[in-house]
Amino acid sequence: MPDIPWTTPTPPAPDAEVYVMASRFETETLTGALRFFLKAPGIIAQLRKAPGAHGAALRARVLRRTFLTLSAWEDRDALYRFARSEPHRSSSRAAAAYMRESAFTFWTVPARELPLAWAEAERRLDEQKHGH
């Protein structure tokens, strides 16, 4: 299934620091993975209108039941406002029922480094998983 490439809802100021989140989700079943993937377009549409959203991408590996997200925000509050808004709020609560594992990592980067690279997100998620 196709990935959703980096999209930039609101470009940051060139000299800004942005708040970054990477996440990895693994579902218990293939059915759970399909449910997760089918919610993605609504979440992406929400993100494209979210105040303070500076970028996001999704890497979907449905047959492996694994999804990675990568997003950049004006600040932590902008990310949390998005997470508490619909449809993200309801979708994430529903997904908890079929999720095997979820991991999140956060950091800041200068805005000039956007769009972010998947390699950096995966490295940070792996470090967190292995306790480095």
mmCIF file of C-alpha atoms in Angstrom:
data_model
loop_
_atom_site.group_PDB
_atom_site.id
_atom_site.type_symbol
_atom_site.label_atom_id
_atom_site.label_comp_id
_atom_site.label_asym_id
_atom_site.label_seq_id
_atom_site.Cartn_x
_atom_site.Cartn_y
_atom_site.Cartn_z
ATOM 1 C CA MET A 1 0.000 0.000 0.000
ATOM 2 C CA PRO A 2 1.231 3.481 -0.734
ATOM 3 C CA ASP A 3 2.905 5.694 1.783
ATOM 4 C CA ILE A 4 1.606 9.189 2.352
ATOM 5 C CA PRO A 5 4.551 11.450 1.470
ATOM 6 C CA TRP A 6 5.646 14.486 3.456
ATOM 7 C CA THR A 7 3.064 17.238 3.292
ATOM 8 C CA THR A 8 3.513 20.766 4.651
ATOM 9 C CA PRO A 9 0.234 22.251 5.917
ATOM 10 C CA THR A 10 1.783 25.493 7.222
ATOM 11 C CA PRO A 11 5.425 26.319 6.464
ATOM 12 C CA PRO A 12 7.379 27.352 9.567
ATOM 13 C CA ALA A 13 9.405 30.526 9.821
ATOM 14 C CA PRO A 14 12.878 29.756 8.403
ATOM 15 C CA ASP A 15 14.636 30.479 11.706
ATOM 16 C CA ALA A 16 12.121 28.591 13.902
ATOM 17 C CA GLU A 17 12.729 25.481 15.994
ATOM 18 C CA VAL A 18 10.056 22.848 15.378
ATOM 19 C CA TYR A 19 8.800 20.086 17.661
ATOM 20 C CA VAL A 20 9.017 16.655 16.040
ATOM 21 C CA MET A 21 7.255 13.398 16.804
ATOM 22 C CA ALA A 22 7.915 9.991 15.311
ATOM 23 C CA SER A 23 5.747 6.997 16.099
ATOM 24 C CA ARG A 24 5.663 3.296 15.308
ATOM 25 C CA PHE A 25 2.483 1.237 15.556
ATOM 26 C CA GLU A 26 2.188 -2.515 15.164
ATOM 27 C CA THR A 27 -1.240 -4.122 15.097
ATOM 28 C CA GLU A 28 -2.054 -7.604 16.423
ATOM 29 C CA THR A 29 -3.740 -8.715 13.195
ATOM 30 C CA LEU A 30 -3.920 -7.904 9.517
ATOM 31 C CA THR A 31 -7.547 -6.850 10.030
ATOM 32 C CA GLY A 32 -6.325 -4.346 12.623
ATOM 33 C CA ALA A 33 -3.734 -3.080 10.150
ATOM 34 C CA LEU A 34 -6.402 -2.546 7.498
ATOM 35 C CA ARG A 35 -8.587 -0.684 10.010
ATOM 36 C CA PHE A 36 -5.635 1.503 10.966
ATOM 37 C CA PHE A 37 -4.796 2.223 7.335
ATOM 38 C CA LEU A 38 -8.400 3.061 6.439
ATOM 39 C CA LYS A 39 -8.428 5.745 9.167
ATOM 40 C CA ALA A 40 -5.259 7.383 7.788
ATOM 41 C CA PRO A 41 -6.894 9.603 5.117
ATOM 42 C CA GLY A 42 -9.197 11.222 7.684
ATOM 43 C CA ILE A 43 -6.307 11.865 10.059
ATOM 44 C CA ILE A 44 -4.186 13.324 7.249
ATOM 45 C CA ALA A 45 -7.082 15.590 6.219
ATOM 46 C CA GLN A 46 -7.374 16.727 9.850
ATOM 47 C CA LEU A 47 -3.627 17.350 10.013
ATOM 48 C CA ARG A 48 -3.666 19.455 6.851
ATOM 49 C CA LYS A 49 -5.981 21.900 8.649
ATOM 50 C CA ALA A 50 -4.381 21.684 12.110
ATOM 51 C CA PRO A 51 -3.032 24.941 13.537
ATOM 52 C CA GLY A 52 0.737 24.713 14.023
ATOM 53 C CA ALA A 53 1.254 21.639 11.794
ATOM 54 C CA HIS A 54 4.478 22.080 9.799
ATOM 55 C CA GLY A 55 4.684 18.661 8.176
ATOM 56 C CA ALA A 56 3.738 15.005 8.329
ATOM 57 C CA ALA A 57 4.209 11.701 6.566
ATOM 58 C CA LEU A 58 3.048 8.098 6.981
ATOM 59 C CA ARG A 59 4.935 4.942 6.098
ATOM 60 C CA ALA A 60 2.440 2.094 5.850
ATOM 61 C CA ARG A 61 3.573 -1.535 5.854
ATOM 62 C CA VAL A 62 0.118 -3.078 6.037
ATOM 63 C CA LEU A 63 1.143 -6.686 5.364
ATOM 64 C CA ARG A 64 3.757 -6.397 8.129
ATOM 65 C CA ARG A 65 1.076 -4.716 10.317
ATOM 66 C CA THR A 66 3.471 -1.807 10.957
ATOM 67 C CA PHE A 67 3.029 1.936 10.486
ATOM 68 C CA LEU A 68 5.411 4.819 11.065
ATOM 69 C CA THR A 69 4.396 8.439 11.379
ATOM 70 C CA LEU A 70 6.603 11.490 11.302
ATOM 71 C CA SER A 71 5.368 14.993 12.008
ATOM 72 C CA ALA A 72 6.664 18.488 12.772
ATOM 73 C CA TRP A 73 4.830 21.091 14.845
ATOM 74 C CA GLU A 74 5.088 24.684 15.928
ATOM 75 C CA ASP A 75 5.389 23.430 19.515
ATOM 76 C CA ARG A 76 4.316 20.629 21.824
ATOM 77 C CA ASP A 77 0.966 22.285 22.512
ATOM 78 C CA ALA A 78 0.091 22.287 18.792
ATOM 79 C CA LEU A 79 0.769 18.530 18.646
ATOM 80 C CA TYR A 80 -1.325 17.854 21.754
ATOM 81 C CA ARG A 81 -4.221 20.001 20.485
ATOM 82 C CA PHE A 82 -4.223 17.940 17.283
ATOM 83 C CA ALA A 83 -4.098 14.638 19.203
ATOM 84 C CA ARG A 84 -7.091 15.663 21.341
ATOM 85 C CA SER A 85 -9.172 16.745 18.311
ATOM 86 C CA GLU A 86 -11.448 14.657 16.111
ATOM 87 C CA PRO A 87 -11.090 12.360 14.261
ATOM 88 C CA HIS A 88 -7.641 11.612 15.764
ATOM 89 C CA ARG A 89 -8.954 11.329 19.311
ATOM 90 C CA SER A 90 -11.641 8.708 18.545
ATOM 91 C CA SER A 91 -9.446 6.837 16.063
ATOM 92 C CA SER A 92 -6.555 6.471 18.499
ATOM 93 C CA ARG A 93 -8.873 5.250 21.264
ATOM 94 C CA ALA A 94 -10.424 2.668 18.929
ATOM 95 C CA ALA A 95 -7.001 1.557 17.661
ATOM 96 C CA ALA A 96 -5.846 0.740 21.198
ATOM 97 C CA ALA A 97 -8.071 -2.351 21.076
ATOM 98 C CA TYR A 98 -6.106 -3.944 18.221
ATOM 99 C CA MET A 99 -2.632 -2.497 18.783
ATOM 100 C CA ARG A 100 0.213 -4.849 19.672
ATOM 101 C CA GLU A 101 2.823 -2.179 20.253
ATOM 102 C CA SER A 102 3.097 1.597 20.066
ATOM 103 C CA ALA A 103 6.225 3.720 20.414
ATOM 104 C CA PHE A 104 6.721 7.492 20.358
ATOM 105 C CA THR A 105 9.771 9.733 20.384
ATOM 106 C CA PHE A 106 10.067 13.523 20.398
ATOM 107 C CA TRP A 107 12.817 16.035 19.609
ATOM 108 C CA THR A 108 13.340 19.503 18.149
ATOM 109 C CA VAL A 109 15.098 20.561 14.958
ATOM 110 C CA PRO A 110 15.692 23.827 13.120
ATOM 111 C CA ALA A 111 12.911 24.415 10.585
ATOM 112 C CA ARG A 112 15.470 24.483 7.766
ATOM 113 C CA GLU A 113 15.921 20.692 8.288
ATOM 114 C CA LEU A 114 12.377 19.989 7.092
ATOM 115 C CA PRO A 115 11.263 17.758 5.498
ATOM 116 C CA LEU A 116 12.557 15.177 7.931
ATOM 117 C CA ALA A 117 14.229 11.937 6.903
ATOM 118 C CA TRP A 118 12.750 8.542 7.770
ATOM 119 C CA ALA A 119 16.207 7.251 8.680
ATOM 120 C CA GLU A 120 16.467 9.684 11.605
ATOM 121 C CA ALA A 121 12.976 8.804 12.845
ATOM 122 C CA GLU A 122 13.683 5.067 12.664
ATOM 123 C CA ARG A 123 17.030 5.492 14.431
ATOM 124 C CA ARG A 124 15.388 7.385 17.296
ATOM 125 C CA LEU A 125 12.539 4.876 17.596
ATOM 126 C CA ASP A 126 15.029 1.974 17.631
ATOM 127 C CA GLU A 127 17.132 3.688 20.293
ATOM 128 C CA GLN A 128 14.082 4.134 22.449
ATOM 129 C CA LYS A 129 12.982 0.504 21.934
ATOM 130 C CA HIS A 130 16.409 -0.812 22.916
ATOM 131 C CA GLY A 131 16.877 1.554 25.837
ATOM 132 C CA HIS A 132 19.773 3.635 24.510
#
